[in-house]
Short mmCIF file of C-alpha atoms and ligand atoms in Angstrom, two decimals:
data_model
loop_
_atom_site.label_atom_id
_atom_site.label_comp_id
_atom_site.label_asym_id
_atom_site.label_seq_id
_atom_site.Cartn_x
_atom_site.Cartn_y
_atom_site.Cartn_z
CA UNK A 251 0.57 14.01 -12.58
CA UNK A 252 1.65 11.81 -15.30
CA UNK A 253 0.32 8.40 -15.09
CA UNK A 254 2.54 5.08 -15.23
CA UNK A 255 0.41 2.25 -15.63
CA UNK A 256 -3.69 2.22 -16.88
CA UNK A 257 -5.36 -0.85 -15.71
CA UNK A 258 -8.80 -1.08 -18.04
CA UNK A 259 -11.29 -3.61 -17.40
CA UNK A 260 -8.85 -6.27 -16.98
CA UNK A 261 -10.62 -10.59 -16.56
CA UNK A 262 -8.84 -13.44 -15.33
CA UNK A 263 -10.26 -17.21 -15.53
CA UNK A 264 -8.31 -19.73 -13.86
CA UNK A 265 -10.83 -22.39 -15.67
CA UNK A 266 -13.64 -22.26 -13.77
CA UNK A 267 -12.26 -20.00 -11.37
CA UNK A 268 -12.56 -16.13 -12.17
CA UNK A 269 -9.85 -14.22 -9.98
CA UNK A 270 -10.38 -10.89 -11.66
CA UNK A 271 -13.85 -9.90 -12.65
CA UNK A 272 -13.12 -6.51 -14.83
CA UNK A 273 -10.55 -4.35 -12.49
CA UNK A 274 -9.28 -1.20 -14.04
CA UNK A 275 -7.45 1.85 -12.05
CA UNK A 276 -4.49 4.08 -13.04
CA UNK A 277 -1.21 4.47 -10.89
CA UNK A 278 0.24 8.10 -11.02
CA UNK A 279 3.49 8.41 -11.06
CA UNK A 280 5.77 8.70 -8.14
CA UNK A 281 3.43 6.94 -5.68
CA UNK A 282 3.53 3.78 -3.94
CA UNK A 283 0.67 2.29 -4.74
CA UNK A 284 -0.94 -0.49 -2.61
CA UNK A 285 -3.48 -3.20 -3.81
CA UNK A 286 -5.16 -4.44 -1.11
CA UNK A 287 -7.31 -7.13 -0.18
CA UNK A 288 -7.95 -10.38 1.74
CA UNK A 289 -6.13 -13.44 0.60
CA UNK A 290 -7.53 -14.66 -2.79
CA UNK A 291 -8.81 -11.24 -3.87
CA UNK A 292 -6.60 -11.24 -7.06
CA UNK A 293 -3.82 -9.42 -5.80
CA UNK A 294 -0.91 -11.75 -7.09
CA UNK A 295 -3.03 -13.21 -10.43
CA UNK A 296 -3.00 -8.81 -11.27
CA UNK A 297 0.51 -8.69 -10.52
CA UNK A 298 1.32 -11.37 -12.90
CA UNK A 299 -0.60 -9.92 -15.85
CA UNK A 300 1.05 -6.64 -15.34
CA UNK A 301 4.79 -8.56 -15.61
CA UNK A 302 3.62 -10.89 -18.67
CA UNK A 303 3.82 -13.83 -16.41
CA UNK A 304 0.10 -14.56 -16.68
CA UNK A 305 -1.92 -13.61 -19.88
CA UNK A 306 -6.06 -11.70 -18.59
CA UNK A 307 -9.10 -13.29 -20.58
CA UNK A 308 -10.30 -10.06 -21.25
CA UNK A 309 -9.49 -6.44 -20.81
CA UNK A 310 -5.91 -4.46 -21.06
CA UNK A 311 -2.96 -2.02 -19.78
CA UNK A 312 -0.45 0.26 -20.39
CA UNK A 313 2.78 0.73 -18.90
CA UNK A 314 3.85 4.71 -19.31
CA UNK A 315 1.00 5.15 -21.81
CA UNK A 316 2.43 3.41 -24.62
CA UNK A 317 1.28 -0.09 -26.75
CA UNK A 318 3.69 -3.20 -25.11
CA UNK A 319 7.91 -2.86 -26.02
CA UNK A 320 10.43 -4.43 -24.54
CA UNK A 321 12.10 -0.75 -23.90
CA UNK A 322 9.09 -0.03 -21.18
CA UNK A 323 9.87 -3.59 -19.39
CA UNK A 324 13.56 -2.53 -18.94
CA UNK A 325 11.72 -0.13 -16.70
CA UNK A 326 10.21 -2.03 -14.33
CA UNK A 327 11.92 -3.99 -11.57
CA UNK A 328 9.81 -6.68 -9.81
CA UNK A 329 9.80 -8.80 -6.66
CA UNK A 330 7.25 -11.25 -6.87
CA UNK A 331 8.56 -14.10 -4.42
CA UNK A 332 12.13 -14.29 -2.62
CA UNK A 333 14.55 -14.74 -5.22
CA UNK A 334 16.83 -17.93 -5.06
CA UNK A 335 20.16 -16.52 -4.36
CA UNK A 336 23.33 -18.45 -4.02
CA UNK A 337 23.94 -18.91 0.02
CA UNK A 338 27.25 -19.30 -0.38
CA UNK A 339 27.92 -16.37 -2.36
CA UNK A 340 27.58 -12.86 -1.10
CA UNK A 341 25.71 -10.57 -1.54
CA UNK A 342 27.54 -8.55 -4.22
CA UNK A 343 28.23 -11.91 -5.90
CA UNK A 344 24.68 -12.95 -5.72
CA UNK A 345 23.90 -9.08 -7.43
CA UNK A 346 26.30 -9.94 -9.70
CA UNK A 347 24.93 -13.32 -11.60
CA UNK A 348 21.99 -11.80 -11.48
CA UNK A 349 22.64 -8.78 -13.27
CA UNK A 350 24.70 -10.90 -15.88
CA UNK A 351 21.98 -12.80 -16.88
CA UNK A 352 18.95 -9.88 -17.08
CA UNK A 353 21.06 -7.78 -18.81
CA UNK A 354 19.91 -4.97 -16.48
CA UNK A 355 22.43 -2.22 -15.47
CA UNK A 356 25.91 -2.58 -14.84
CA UNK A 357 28.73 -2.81 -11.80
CA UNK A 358 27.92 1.02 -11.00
CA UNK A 359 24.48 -0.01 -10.72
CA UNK A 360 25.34 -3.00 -8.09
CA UNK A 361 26.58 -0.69 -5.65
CA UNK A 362 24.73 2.36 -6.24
CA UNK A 363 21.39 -0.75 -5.74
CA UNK A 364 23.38 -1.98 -2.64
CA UNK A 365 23.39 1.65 -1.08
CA UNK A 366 20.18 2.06 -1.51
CA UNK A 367 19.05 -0.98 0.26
CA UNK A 368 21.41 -0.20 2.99
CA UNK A 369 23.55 -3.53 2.32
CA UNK A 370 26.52 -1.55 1.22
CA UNK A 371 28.59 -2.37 4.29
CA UNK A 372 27.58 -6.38 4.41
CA UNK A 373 27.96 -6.75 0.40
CA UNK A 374 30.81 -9.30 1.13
CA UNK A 375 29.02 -11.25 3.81
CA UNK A 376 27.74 -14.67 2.55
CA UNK A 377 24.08 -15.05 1.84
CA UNK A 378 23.65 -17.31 4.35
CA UNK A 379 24.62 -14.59 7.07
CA UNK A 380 21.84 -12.28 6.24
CA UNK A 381 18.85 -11.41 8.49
CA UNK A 382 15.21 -12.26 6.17
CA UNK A 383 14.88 -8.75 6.08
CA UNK A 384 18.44 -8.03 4.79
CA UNK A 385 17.53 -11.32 1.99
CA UNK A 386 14.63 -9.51 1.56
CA UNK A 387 16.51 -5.82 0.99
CA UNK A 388 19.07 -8.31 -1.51
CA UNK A 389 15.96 -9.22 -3.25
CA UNK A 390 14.65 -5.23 -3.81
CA UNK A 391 18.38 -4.58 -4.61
CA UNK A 392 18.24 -7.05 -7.46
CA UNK A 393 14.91 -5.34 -8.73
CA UNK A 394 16.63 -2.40 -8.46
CA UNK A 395 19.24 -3.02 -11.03
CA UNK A 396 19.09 -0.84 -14.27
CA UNK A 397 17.97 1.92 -11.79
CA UNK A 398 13.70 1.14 -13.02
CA UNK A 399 10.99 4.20 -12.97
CA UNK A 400 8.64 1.47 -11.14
CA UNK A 401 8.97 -1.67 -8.77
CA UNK A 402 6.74 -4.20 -8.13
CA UNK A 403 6.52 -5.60 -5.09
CA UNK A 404 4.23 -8.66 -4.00
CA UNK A 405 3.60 -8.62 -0.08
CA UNK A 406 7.32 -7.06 0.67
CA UNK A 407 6.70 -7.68 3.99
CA UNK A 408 5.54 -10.81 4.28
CA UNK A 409 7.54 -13.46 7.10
CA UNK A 410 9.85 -10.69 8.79
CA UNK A 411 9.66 -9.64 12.37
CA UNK A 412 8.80 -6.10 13.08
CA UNK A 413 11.94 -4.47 12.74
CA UNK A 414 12.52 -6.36 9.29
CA UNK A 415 9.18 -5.22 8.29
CA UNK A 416 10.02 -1.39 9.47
CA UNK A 417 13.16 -1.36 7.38
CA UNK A 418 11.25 -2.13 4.26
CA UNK A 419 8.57 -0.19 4.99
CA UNK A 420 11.06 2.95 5.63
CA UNK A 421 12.81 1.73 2.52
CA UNK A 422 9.85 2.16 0.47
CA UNK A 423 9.34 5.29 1.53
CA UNK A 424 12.81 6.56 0.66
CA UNK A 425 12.87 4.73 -2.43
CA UNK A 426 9.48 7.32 -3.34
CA UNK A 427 11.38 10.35 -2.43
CA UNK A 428 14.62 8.75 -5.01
CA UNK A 429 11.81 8.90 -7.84
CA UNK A 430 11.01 5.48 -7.76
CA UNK A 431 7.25 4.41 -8.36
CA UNK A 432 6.04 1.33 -6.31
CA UNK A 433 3.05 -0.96 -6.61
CA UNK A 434 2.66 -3.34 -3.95
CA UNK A 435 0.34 -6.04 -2.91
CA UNK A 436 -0.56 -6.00 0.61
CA UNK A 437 -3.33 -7.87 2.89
CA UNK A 438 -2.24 -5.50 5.82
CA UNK A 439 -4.28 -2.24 6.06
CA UNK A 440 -1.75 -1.05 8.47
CA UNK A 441 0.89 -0.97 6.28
CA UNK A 442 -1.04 0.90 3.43
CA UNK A 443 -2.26 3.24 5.50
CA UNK A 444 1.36 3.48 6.85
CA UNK A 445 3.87 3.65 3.69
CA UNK A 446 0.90 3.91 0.58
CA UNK A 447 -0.08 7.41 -0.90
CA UNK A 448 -2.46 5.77 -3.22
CA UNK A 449 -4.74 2.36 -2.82
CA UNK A 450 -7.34 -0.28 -5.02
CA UNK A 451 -9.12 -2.70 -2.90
CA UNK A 452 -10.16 -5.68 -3.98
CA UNK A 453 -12.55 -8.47 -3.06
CA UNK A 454 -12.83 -11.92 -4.87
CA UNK A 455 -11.56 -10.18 -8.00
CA UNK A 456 -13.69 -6.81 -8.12
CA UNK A 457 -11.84 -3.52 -7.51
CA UNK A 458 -14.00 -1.86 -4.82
CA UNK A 459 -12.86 1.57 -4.76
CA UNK A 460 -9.40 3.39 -5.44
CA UNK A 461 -7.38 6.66 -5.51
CA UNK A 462 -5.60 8.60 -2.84
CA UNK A 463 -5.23 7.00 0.38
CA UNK A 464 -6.00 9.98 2.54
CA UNK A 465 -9.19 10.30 -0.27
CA UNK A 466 -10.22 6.89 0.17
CA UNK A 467 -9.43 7.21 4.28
CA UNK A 468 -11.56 10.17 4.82
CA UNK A 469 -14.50 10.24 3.71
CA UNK A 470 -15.87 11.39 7.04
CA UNK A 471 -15.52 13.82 9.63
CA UNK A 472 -15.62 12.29 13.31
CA UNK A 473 -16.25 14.07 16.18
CA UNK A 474 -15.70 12.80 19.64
CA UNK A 475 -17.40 14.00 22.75
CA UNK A 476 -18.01 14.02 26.28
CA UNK A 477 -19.75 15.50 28.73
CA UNK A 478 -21.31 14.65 31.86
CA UNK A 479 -24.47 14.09 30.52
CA UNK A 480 -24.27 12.46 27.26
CA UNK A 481 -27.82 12.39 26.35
CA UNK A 482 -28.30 15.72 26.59
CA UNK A 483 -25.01 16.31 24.75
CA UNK A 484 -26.71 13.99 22.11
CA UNK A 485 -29.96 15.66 22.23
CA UNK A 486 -28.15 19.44 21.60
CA UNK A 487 -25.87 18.12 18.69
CA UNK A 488 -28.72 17.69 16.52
CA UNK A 489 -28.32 20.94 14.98
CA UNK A 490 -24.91 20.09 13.29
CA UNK A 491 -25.79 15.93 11.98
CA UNK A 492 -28.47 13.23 12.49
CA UNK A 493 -25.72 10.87 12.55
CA UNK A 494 -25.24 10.83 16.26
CA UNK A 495 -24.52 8.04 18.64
CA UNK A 496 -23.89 7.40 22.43
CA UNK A 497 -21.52 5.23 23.52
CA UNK A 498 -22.04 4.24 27.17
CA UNK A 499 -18.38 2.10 27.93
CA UNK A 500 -16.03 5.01 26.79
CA UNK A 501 -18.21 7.59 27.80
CA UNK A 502 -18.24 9.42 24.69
CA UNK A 503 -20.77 10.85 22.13
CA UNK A 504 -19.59 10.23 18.22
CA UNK A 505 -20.78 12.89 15.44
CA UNK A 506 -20.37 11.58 11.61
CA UNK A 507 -20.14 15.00 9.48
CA UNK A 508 -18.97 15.12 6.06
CA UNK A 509 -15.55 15.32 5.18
CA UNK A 510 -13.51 18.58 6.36
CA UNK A 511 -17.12 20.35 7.39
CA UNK A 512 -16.22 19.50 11.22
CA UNK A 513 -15.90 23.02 13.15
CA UNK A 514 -14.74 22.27 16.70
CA UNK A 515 -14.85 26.30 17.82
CA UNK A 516 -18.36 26.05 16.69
CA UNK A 517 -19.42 22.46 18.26
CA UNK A 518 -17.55 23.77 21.48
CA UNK A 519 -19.45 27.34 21.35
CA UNK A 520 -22.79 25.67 20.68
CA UNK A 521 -22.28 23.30 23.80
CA UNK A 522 -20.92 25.93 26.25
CA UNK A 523 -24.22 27.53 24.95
CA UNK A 524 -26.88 25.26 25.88
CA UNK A 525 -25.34 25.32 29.26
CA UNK A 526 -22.92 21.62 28.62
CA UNK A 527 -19.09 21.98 29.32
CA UNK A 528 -17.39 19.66 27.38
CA UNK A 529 -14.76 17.68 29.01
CA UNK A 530 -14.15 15.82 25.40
CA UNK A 531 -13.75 17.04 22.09
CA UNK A 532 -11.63 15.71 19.38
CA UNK A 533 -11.48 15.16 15.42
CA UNK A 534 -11.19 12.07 14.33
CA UNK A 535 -10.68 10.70 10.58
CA UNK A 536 -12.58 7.61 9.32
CA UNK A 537 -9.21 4.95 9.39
CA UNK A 538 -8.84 2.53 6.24
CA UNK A 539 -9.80 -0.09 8.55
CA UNK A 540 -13.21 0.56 9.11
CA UNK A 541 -14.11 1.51 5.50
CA UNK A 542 -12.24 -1.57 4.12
CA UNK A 543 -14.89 -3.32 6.67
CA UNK A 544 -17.66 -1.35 5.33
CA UNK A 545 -16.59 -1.53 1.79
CA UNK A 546 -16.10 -5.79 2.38
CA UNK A 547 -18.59 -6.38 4.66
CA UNK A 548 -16.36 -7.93 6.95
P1 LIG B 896 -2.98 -14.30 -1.53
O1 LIG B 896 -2.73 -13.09 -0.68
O2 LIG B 896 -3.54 -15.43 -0.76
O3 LIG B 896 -1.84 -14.68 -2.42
P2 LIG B 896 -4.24 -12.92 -3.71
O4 LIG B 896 -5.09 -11.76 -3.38
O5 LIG B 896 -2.87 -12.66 -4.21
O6 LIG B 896 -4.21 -13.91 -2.49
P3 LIG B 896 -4.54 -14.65 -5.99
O7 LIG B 896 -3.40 -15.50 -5.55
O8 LIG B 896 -4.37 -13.78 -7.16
O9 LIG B 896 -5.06 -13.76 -4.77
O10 LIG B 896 -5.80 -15.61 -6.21
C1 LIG B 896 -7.07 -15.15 -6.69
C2 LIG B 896 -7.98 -16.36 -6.89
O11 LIG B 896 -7.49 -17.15 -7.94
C3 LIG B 896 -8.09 -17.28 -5.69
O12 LIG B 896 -9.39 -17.78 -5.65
C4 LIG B 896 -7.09 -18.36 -5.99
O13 LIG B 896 -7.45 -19.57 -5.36
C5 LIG B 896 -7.20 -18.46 -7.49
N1 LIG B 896 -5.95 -18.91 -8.13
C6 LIG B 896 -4.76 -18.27 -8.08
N2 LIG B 896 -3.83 -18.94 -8.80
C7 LIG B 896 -4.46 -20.03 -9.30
C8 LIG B 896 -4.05 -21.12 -10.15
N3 LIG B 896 -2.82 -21.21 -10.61
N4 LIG B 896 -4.98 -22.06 -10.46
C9 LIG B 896 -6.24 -21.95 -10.00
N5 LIG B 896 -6.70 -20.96 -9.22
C10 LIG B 896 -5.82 -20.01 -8.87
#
């Protein structure tokens, strides 16, 4: 897989302040790659440096492998905050001006951006008519102009109600399949682990791990079981892990193995064995919540 942007060892002072403490990670291409992190982990200040809007200290990148030109930034759309569009104009208006004055695309590129947002059929509504997640698809539409390889996004998500944030989310997802690469800052695990193939987390400016999402997810195999008697249970799974643990409110006993070495035909055999019917057995993977926990201490 090709690789679209290589983040090395990249500093960021805001004077005293130090937002980004030496983050590097690559983003393959054809992802959509989340950063993710609490708020004032560095998400936003990295952003910036990748868009030339903010300058690092220290450290460097590479957009498509290739030293800094102006022909690589006509790749990259970006949505860092809600753009100010006119609320009296529409929407094809607003798409318009805007495309006018960055140059980017041209009117087959308005409507073909329009169509992919799904705004095609409310183009000529006013501004001011729009739902925040349709201003918010107007605003992706507008990054989208010039047809870009990558977009980046800052928090798409952020102030819409659930079926605003669904459309974007699903939007993101098609916009993947089109060809398009996205990088996105998040502070929502959910939403990484729902739309993101790939993921850096960061904490107070220090990348703490990255790479595939369903890499990073499971790093662990978790069995769930039951049976009437869950110490014995406990006492007979010995044989597969030492990581073994009762809990008493749901009744269950929890097996950490390592990743894809879980064997429920075997667990089940062994139990039926040693004379315990199971009335519980299930695989579980390790979510992105609890190892962004782990990994934060949080
Ligand atoms: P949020 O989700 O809250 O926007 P973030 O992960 O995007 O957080 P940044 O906004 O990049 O984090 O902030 C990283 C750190 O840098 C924080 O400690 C923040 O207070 C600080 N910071 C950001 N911008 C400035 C600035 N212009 N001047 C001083 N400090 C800043």
């Amino acid at each position: 897989m090709n690789t679209v942007l290589s983040i090395n060892n990249v500093v960021k002072y805001y004077g005293p302040i130090q937002a980004l403490k030496g983050v590097s990670f690559d983003v393959p291409e054809g992802c959509v790659f989340g950063i993710l992190g609490p708020n004032g982990s560095g998400k936003t200040t990295m952003l910036g440096i990748l868009l030339d809007v903010l300058k690092p200290n220290a450290g460097n990148f590479a957009w498509f492998n290739q030293k800094d030109g102006a022909e690589q930034r006509k790749q990259i759309g970006s949505l860092l905050e809600t753009p100010n569009f006119y609320h009296y104009l529409s929407g094809y208006n607003n798409l318009k001006i805007t495309q006018s004055i960055s140059g980017r695309g041209n009117e087959d590129g308005i409507h073909e951006a329009l169509e992919k947002v799904k705004l095609t059929n409310r183009k000529n509504s006013k501004f001011s008519t729009y739902s925040l997640g349709m201003k918010q698809r107007l605003g992706i539409a507008a990054a989208l102009l010039g047809n870009p390889k990558v977009l980046v996004l800052d928090e798409p998500t952020n102030g819409l109600d659930p079926v605003g944030i669904a459309e974007i989310r699903e939007l993101m997802v098609e916009l993947k399949n089109q060809g398009h690469t996205i990088i996105m800052a998040s502070h929502l695990l959910d939403e990484v682990e729902k739309v993101c193939t790939h993921v850096a987390i960061l904490k107070t400016g220090t990348l703490l791990t990255s790479g595939a999402v369903a890499e990073v997810l499971m790093d662990e195999d978790i069995v769930e079981l039951s049976a009437s008697d869950l110490n014995i249970l406990a006492a007979i799974l010995t044989q597969f892990g030492k990581d073994i643990s009762i809990d008493k409110k749901q009744n269950t006993v929890t097996l950490l193995l390592p990743k894809g070495s879980a064997k429920l035909e075997d667990i089940n055999a062994h139990c039926f064995n040693k004379g315990i019917t199971l009335n519980h057995l299930i695989l579980k993977k390790k979510r992105l919540e609890a190892k962004f926990f782990e990994l934060t201490n949080n």
